[in-house]
Coordinates of C-alpha atoms in Angstrom, one line a residue:
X1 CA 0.0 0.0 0.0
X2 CA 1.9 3.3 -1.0
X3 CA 1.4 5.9 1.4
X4 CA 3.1 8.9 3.3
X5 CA 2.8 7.5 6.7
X6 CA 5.4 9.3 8.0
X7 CA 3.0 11.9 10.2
X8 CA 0.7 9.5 11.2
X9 CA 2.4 9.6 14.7
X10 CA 4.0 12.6 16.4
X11 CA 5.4 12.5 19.7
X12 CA 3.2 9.8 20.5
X13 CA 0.3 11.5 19.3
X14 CA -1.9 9.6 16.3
X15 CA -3.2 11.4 13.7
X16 CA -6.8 9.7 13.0
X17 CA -7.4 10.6 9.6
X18 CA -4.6 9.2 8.2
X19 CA -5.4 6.0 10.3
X20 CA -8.5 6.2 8.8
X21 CA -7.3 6.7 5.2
X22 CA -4.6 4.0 5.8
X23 CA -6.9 1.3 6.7
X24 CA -9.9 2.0 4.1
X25 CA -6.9 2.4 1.5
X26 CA -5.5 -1.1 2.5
X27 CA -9.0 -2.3 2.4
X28 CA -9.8 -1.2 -1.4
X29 CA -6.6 -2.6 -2.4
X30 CA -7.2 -6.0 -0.5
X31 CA -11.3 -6.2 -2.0
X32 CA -11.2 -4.1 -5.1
X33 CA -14.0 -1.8 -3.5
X34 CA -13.6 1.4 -3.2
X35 CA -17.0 1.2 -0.9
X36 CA -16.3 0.2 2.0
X37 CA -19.7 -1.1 2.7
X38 CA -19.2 -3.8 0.0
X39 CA -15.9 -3.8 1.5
X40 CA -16.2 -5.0 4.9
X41 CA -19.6 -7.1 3.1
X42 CA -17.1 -9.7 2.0
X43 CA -15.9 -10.5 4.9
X44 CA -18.9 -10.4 7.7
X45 CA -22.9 -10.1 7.3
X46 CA -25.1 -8.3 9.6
X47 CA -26.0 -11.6 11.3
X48 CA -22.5 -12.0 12.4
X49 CA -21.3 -11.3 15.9
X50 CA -17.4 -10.2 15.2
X51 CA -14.6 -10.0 17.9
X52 CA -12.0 -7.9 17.3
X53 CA -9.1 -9.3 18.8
X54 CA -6.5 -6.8 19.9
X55 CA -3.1 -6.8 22.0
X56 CA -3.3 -4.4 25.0
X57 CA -0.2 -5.6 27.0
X58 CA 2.1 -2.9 25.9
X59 CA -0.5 0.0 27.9
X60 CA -0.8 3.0 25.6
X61 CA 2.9 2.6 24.1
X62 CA 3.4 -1.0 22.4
X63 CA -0.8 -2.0 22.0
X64 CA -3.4 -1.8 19.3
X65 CA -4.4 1.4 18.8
X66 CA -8.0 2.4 19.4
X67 CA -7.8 4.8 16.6
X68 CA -7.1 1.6 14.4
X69 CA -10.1 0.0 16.2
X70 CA -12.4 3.1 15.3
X71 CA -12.1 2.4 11.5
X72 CA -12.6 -1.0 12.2
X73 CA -15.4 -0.9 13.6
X74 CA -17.5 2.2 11.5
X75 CA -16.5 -0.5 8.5
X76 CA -18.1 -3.6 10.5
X77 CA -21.3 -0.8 11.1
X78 CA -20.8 0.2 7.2
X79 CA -21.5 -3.8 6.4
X80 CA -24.7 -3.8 8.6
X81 CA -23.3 -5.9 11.8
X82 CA -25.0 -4.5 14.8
X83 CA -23.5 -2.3 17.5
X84 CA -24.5 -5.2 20.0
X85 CA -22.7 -7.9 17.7
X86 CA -19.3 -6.2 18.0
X87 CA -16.9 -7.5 20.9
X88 CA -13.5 -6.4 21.2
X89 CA -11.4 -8.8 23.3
X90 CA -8.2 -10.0 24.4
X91 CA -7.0 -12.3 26.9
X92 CA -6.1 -9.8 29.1
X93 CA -9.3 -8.1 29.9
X94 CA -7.8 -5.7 33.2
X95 CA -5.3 -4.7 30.7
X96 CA -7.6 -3.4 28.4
X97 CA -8.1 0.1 30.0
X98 CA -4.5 1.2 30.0
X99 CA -4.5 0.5 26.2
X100 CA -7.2 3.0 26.0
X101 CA -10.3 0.2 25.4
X102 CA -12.9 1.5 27.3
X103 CA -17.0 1.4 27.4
X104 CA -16.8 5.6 27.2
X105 CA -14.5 5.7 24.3
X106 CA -16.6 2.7 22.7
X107 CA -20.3 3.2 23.7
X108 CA -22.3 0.3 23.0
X109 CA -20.0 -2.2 22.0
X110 CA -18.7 -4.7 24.2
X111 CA -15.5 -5.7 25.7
X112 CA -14.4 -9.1 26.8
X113 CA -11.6 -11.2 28.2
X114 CA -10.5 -14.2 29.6
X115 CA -8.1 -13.2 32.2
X116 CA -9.7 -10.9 34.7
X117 CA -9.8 -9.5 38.2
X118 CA -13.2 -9.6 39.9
X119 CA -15.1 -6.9 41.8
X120 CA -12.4 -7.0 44.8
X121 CA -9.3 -5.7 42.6
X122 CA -8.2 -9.1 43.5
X123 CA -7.9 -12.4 40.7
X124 CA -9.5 -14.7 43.3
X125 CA -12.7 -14.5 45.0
X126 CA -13.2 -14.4 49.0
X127 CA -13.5 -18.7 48.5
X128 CA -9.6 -18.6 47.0
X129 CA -10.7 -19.4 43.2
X130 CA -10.0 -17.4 40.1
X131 CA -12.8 -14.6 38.8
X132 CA -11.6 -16.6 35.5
X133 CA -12.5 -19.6 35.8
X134 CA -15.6 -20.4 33.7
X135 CA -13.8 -18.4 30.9
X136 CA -12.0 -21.2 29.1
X137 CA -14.4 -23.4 27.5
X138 CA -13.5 -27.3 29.1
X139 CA -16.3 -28.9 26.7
X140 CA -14.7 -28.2 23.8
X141 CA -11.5 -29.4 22.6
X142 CA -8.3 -28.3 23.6
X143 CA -4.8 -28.0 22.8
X144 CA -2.4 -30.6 24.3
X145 CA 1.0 -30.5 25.1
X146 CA 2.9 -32.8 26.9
X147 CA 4.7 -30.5 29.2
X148 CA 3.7 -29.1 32.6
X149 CA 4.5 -25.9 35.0
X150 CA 4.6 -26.4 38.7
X151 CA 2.1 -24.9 40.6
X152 CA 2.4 -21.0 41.5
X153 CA -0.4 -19.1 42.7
X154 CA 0.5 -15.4 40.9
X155 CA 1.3 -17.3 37.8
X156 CA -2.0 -19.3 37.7
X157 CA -4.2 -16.0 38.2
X158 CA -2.3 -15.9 33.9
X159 CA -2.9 -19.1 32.9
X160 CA -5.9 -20.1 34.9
X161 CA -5.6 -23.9 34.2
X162 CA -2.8 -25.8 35.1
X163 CA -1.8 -29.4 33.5
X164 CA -0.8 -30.1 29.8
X165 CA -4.1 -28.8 28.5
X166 CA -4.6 -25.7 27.2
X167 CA -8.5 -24.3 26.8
X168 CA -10.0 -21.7 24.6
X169 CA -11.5 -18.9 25.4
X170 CA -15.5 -19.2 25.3
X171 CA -15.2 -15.4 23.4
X172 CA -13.5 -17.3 20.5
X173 CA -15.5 -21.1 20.9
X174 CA -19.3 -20.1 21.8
X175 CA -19.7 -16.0 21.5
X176 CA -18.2 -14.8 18.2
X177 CA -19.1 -16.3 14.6
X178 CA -16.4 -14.0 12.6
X179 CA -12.5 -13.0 13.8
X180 CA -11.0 -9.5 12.9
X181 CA -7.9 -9.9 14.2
X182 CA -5.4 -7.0 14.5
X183 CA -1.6 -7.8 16.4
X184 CA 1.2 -5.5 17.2
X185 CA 4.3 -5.5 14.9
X186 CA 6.9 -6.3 18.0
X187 CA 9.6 -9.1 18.8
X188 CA 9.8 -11.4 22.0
X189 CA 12.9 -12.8 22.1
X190 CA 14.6 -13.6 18.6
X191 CA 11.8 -13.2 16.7
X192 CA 9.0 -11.0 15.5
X193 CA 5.5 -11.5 16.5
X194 CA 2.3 -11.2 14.9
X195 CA -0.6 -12.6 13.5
X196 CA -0.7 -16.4 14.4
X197 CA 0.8 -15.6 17.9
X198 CA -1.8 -12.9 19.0
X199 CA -4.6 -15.5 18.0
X200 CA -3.0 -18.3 19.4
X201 CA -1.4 -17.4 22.6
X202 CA -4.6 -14.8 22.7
X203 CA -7.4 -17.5 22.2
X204 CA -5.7 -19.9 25.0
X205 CA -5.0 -20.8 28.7
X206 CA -2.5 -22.3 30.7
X207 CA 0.3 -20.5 28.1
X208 CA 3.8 -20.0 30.0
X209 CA 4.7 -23.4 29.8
X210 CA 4.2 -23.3 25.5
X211 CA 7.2 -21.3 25.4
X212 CA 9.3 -23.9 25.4
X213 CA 7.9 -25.4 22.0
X214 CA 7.1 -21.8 21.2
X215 CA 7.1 -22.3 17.0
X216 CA 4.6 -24.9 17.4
X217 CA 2.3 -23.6 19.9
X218 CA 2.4 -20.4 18.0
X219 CA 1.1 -22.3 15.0
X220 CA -1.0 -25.0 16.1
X221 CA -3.8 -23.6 17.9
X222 CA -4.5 -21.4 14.7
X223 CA -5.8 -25.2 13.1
X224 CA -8.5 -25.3 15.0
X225 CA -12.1 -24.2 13.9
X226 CA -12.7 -21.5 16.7
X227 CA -10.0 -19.7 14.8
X228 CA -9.6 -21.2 11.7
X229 CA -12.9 -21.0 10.3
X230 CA -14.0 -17.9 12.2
X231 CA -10.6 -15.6 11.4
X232 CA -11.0 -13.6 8.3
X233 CA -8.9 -10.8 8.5
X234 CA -5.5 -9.9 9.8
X235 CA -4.9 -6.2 10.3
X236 CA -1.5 -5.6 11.6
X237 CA -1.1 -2.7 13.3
X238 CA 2.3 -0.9 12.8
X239 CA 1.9 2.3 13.4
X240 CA 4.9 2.0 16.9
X241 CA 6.8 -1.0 16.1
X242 CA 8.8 -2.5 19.4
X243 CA 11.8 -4.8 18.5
X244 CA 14.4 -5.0 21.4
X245 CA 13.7 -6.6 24.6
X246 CA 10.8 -8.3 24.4
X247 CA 6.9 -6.7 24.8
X248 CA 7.6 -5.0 28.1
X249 CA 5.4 -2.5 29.4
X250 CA 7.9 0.3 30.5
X251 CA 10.0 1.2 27.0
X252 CA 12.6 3.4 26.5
X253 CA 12.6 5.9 23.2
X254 CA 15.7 4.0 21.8
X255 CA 13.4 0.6 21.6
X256 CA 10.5 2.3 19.9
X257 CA 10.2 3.2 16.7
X258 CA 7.2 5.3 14.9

């Protein structure tokens, strides 16, 4: 897509309209429609109920964008889908405000998660289990891997399950019929991460341990029909790119680029 990005951020501020003209440009190129009502109609109907799966960990530095969100979701609108049908999610739902994904920014549209903290600021309830718990979906099938984590209590309030199963969310298995999914452009480790791993390590539970067989588990979850038949478009977002040290929160200017 040939366009003068270059202003789109300054000094960490976004400039909308080019966001906006970014996206539907990348979108006419990508359909052939020029309207993006028949657009965005390719991909979803007005029965549909989409989740827009984002990537909030990085707060308002190293996240989806909201402004990329925006476009998104006055293109879903455009195509007929209901305000009501339209749920933006991650896994991380407590980490969704910091990214700037809240209900007054995004009035009548929903937010969802998998990880959460409950109405005591707290992960577990007075009884000592997680707020979580009945997020993953243990009916359907799940991801197995033959490797196991002991037992920590701060880590489990992340991973909710422990054992060598790993469940999907119940956004991704039961709520949503259609997948707009839009990563980060940042590294962890030795290599980049985008697309497969924010839907993958996104979608699941019980994740730390993966990281050990960390090009298959990246991969793998993608094969199975919550994503695979429900994903049907990736929209990276690259508008601050992180690539040194891994998708920490705090970030130095030298490890951010615009």
């Amino acid at each position: 897509m040939k366009l003068d990005t270059g202003k789109v951020v300054t000094d960490g501020k976004i400039d909308a309209i080019r966001v906006k003209t970014a996206v539907e440009r990348g979108m006419a190129e990508l359909t052939g429609e020029s309207d993006m009502s028949k657009a965005w109609s390719l991909f979803v109907s007005p029965k549909d109920v989409v989740g827009i799966k984002i990537n909030p960990i990085g707060g308002k530095t190293i996240s989806t964008k909201p402004e990329i969100v925006e476009v998104i979701i006055a293109g879903l609108l455009a195509a007929g889908v209901p305000k009501p049908n339209i749920v933006i999610w991650d896994r991380r739902l407590h980490q969704m405000p910091d990214a700037g994904f809240t209900a007054e920014r995004f009035p009548g549209i929903a937010l969802a998660g998998t990880e959460m903290r409950g109405p005591n600021n707290d992960f577990y309830d007075e009884k000592g289990e997680l707020w979580a718990k009945d997020n993953i979906d243990r009916e359907a099938k799940f991801y197995f891997a033959d490797l196991e984590m002991p037992y920590n209590k701060n880590l489990l309030a992340a991973m909710i399950n422990q054992g060598k199963e790993s469940y999907f969310t119940k956004v991704a298995t039961r709520r949503v019929t259609k997948i707009v999914n839009v990563p980060i452009l940042k590294n962890s480790g030795g290599t980049v991460t985008l697309c497969l791993k924010n839907l993958a390590y996104g979608s699941i539970s019980n994740t730390s341990r993966l990281h050990k067989i960390w090009a298959k588990s990246v991969a793998e979850p993608n094969g199975f029909p919550y994503l695979r038949d429900k994903v049907v478009l990736n929209i990276v977002d690259a508008l601050q790119a992180q690539y040194d040290k891994g998708p920490g929160r705090t970030l130095s200017s030298s490890m951010t680029r615009t």
